[in-house]
GROMACS .gro file of C-alpha atoms in nm:
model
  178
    1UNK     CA    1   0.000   0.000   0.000
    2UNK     CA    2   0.155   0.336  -0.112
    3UNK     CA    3   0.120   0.619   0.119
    4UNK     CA    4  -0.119   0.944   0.023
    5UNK     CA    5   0.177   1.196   0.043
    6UNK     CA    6   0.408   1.009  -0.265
    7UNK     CA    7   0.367   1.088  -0.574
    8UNK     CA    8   0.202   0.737  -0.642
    9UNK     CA    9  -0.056   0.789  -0.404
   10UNK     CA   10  -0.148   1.149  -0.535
   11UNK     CA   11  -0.176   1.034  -0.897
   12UNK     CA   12  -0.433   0.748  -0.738
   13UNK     CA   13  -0.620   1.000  -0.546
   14UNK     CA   14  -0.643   1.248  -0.840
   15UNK     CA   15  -0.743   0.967  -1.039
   16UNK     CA   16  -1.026   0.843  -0.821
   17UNK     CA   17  -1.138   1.232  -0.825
   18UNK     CA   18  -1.131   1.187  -1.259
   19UNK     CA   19  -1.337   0.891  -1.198
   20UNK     CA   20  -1.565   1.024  -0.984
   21UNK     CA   21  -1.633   1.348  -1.162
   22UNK     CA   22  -1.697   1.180  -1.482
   23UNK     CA   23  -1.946   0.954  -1.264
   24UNK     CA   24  -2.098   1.220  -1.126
   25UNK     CA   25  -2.164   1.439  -1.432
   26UNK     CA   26  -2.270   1.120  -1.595
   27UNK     CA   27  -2.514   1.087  -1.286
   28UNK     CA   28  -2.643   1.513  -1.308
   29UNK     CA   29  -2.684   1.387  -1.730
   30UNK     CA   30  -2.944   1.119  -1.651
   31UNK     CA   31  -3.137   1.218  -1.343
   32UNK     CA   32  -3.158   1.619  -1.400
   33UNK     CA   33  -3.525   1.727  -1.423
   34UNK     CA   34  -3.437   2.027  -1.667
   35UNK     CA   35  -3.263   1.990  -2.020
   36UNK     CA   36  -3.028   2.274  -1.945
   37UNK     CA   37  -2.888   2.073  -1.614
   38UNK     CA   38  -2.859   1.741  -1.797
   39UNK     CA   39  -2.629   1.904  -2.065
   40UNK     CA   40  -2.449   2.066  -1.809
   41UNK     CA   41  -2.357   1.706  -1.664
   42UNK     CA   42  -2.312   1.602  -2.068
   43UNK     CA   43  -2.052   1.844  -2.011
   44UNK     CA   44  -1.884   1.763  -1.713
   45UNK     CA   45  -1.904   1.404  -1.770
   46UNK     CA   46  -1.716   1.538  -2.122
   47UNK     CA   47  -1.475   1.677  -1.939
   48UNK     CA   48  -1.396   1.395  -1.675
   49UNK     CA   49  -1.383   1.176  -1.983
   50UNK     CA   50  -1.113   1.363  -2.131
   51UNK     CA   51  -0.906   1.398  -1.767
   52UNK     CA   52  -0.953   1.022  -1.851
   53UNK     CA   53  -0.800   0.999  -2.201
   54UNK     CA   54  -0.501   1.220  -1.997
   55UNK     CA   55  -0.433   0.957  -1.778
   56UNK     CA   56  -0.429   0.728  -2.071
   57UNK     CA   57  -0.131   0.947  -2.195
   58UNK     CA   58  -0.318   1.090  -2.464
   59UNK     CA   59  -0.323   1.459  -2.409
   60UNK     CA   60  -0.449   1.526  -2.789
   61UNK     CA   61  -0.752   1.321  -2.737
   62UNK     CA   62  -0.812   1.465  -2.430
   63UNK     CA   63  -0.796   1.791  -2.580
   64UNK     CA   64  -1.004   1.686  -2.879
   65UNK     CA   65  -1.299   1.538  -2.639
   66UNK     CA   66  -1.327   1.863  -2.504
   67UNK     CA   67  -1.352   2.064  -2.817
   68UNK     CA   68  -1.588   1.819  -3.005
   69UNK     CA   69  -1.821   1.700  -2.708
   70UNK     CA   70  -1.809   1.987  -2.482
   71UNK     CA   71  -1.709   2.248  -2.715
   72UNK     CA   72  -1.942   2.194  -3.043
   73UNK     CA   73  -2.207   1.915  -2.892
   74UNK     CA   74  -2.315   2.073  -2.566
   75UNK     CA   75  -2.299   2.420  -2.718
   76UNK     CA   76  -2.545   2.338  -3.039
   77UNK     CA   77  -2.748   2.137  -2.807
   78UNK     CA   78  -2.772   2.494  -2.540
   79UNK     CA   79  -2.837   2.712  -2.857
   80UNK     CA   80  -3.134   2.445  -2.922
   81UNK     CA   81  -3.255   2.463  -2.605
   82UNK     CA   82  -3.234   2.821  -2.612
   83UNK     CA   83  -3.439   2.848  -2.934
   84UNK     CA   84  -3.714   2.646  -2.822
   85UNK     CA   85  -4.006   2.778  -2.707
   86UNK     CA   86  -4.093   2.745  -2.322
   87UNK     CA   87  -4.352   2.489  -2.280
   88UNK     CA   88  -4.604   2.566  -1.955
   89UNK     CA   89  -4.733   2.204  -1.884
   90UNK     CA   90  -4.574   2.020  -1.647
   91UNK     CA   91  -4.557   1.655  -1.619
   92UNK     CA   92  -4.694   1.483  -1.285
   93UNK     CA   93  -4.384   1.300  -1.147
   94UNK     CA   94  -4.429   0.911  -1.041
   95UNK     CA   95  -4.250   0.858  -0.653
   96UNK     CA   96  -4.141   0.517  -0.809
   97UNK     CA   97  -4.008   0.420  -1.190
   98UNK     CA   98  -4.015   0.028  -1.225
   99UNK     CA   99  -3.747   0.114  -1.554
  100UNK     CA  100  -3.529   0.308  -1.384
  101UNK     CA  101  -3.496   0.051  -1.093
  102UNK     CA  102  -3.470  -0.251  -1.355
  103UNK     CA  103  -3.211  -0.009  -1.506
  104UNK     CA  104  -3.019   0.035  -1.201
  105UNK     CA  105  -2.999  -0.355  -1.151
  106UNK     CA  106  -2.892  -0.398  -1.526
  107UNK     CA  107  -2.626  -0.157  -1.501
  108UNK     CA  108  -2.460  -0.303  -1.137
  109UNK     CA  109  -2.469  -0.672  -1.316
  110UNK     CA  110  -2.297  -0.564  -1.580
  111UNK     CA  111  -2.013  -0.367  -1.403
  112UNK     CA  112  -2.016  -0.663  -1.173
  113UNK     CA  113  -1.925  -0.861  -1.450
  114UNK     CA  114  -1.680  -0.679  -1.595
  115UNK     CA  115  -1.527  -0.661  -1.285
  116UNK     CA  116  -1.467  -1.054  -1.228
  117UNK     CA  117  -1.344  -1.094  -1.629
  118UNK     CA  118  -1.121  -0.760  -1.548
  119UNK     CA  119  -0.949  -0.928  -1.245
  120UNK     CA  120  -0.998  -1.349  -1.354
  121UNK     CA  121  -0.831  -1.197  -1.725
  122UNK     CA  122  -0.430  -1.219  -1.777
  123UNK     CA  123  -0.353  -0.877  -1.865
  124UNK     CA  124  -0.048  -0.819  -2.142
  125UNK     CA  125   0.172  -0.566  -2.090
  126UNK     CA  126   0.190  -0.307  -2.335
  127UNK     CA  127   0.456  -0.321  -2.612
  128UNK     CA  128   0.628  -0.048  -2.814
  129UNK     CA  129   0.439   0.232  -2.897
  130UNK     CA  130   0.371   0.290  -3.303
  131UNK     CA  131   0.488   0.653  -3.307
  132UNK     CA  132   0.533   0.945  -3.070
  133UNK     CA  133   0.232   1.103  -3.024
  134UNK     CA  134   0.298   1.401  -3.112
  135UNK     CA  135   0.040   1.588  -3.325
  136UNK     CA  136   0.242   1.563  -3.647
  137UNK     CA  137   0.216   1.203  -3.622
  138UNK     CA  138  -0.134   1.194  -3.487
  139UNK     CA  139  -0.244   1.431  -3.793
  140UNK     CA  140  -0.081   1.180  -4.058
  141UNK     CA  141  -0.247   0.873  -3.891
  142UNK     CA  142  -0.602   1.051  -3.864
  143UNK     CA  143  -0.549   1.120  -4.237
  144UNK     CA  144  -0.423   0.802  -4.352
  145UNK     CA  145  -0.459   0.465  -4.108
  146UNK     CA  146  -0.780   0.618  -3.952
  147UNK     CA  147  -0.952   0.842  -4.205
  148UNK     CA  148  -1.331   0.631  -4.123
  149UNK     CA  149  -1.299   0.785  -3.805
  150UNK     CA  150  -1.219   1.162  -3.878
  151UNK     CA  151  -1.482   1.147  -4.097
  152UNK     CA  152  -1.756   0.970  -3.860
  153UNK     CA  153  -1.602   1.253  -3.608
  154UNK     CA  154  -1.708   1.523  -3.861
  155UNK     CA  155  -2.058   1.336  -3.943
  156UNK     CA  156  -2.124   1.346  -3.537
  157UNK     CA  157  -2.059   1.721  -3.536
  158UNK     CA  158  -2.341   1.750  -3.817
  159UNK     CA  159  -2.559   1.553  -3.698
  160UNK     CA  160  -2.522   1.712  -3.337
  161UNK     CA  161  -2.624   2.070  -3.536
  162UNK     CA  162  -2.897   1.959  -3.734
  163UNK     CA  163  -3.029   1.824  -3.449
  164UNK     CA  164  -2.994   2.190  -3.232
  165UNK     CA  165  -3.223   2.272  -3.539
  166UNK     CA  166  -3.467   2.016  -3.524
  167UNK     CA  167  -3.509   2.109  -3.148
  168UNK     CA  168  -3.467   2.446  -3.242
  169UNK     CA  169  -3.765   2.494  -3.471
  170UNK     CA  170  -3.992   2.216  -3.341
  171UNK     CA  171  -4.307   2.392  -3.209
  172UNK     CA  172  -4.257   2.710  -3.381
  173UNK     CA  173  -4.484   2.815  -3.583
  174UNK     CA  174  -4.475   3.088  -3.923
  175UNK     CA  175  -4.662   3.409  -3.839
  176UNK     CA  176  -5.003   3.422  -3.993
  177UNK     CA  177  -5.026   3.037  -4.007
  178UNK     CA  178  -5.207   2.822  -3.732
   0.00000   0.00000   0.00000
């Protein structure tokens, strides 16, 4: 067991604190009442995510989750929210949701599971890296080796904005037209 104050034990603890802010923003995402709150965990849980891909040693994709997800996602799906019209009705809320229990119990199975197959499995250690990782080399292999995926990256972002629009104009009506 490594003490708090070495440099082992601060990495852990700033770890756990990645973990649990991603969990927690993840948590705010699901359960928030109002849009505008559940995009603001989108966000944080974003933003853990990418403290993630940091610990992963990938500061580029760290920095990338943040500007696609947080940056261009949460901020189309704010202006769509902000576009909308206010609705007045408000839902009756039930004091128990059968789903979100049966949910609840899906989810801890599965992490339970991956649990036992994460510690029963023989890990491998990891070889030799393929390049640097600098963003030279990241650039050529997003343009050559992994080109589906820039694209699919840039068909996400459009989809995310025609979708503020689609939010955006649903329930609005043209002047003079009932």
């Amino acid at each position: 067991m490594t003490p708090l104050a070495s440099t082992q034990g601060l990495t852990g603890l700033v770890f756990l604190c990645t973990v649990l802010f991603t969990i927690g923003g993840a948590w705010i995402a699901v359960t928030a009442r109002r849009l505008i709150r559940s995009v603001a965990g989108l966000a944080l849980a974003c933003i853990g995510l990418a403290g993630l891909f940091y610990f992963l040693n990938s500061p580029f994709v760290a920095l990338m989750e943040i500007l696609i997800y947080v940056g261009a996602v949460c901020v189309a799906i704010v202006f769509g929210i902000m576009l909308a019209p206010p609705r007045m009705e408000d839902r009756p809320t039930k004091p128990f949701n059968l789903g979100a229990a049966g949910g609840f119990v899906a989810a801890g199975i599965f992490f339970l599971l991956l649990y036992r197959i994460g510690k029963r499995t023989a890990w491998m250690v990891a070889g030799e890296r393929l390049n640097d990782g600098s963003v030279a080399e990241i650039g050529r292999s997003l343009l050559t080796t992994y080109s589906m995926v820039f694209e699919l990256i840039s068909l996400l972002l459009l989809v995310a904005i025609l979708g503020a629009l689609v939010v955006a104009r649903a329930g609005r009506t043209l002047p003079g037209r009932n």
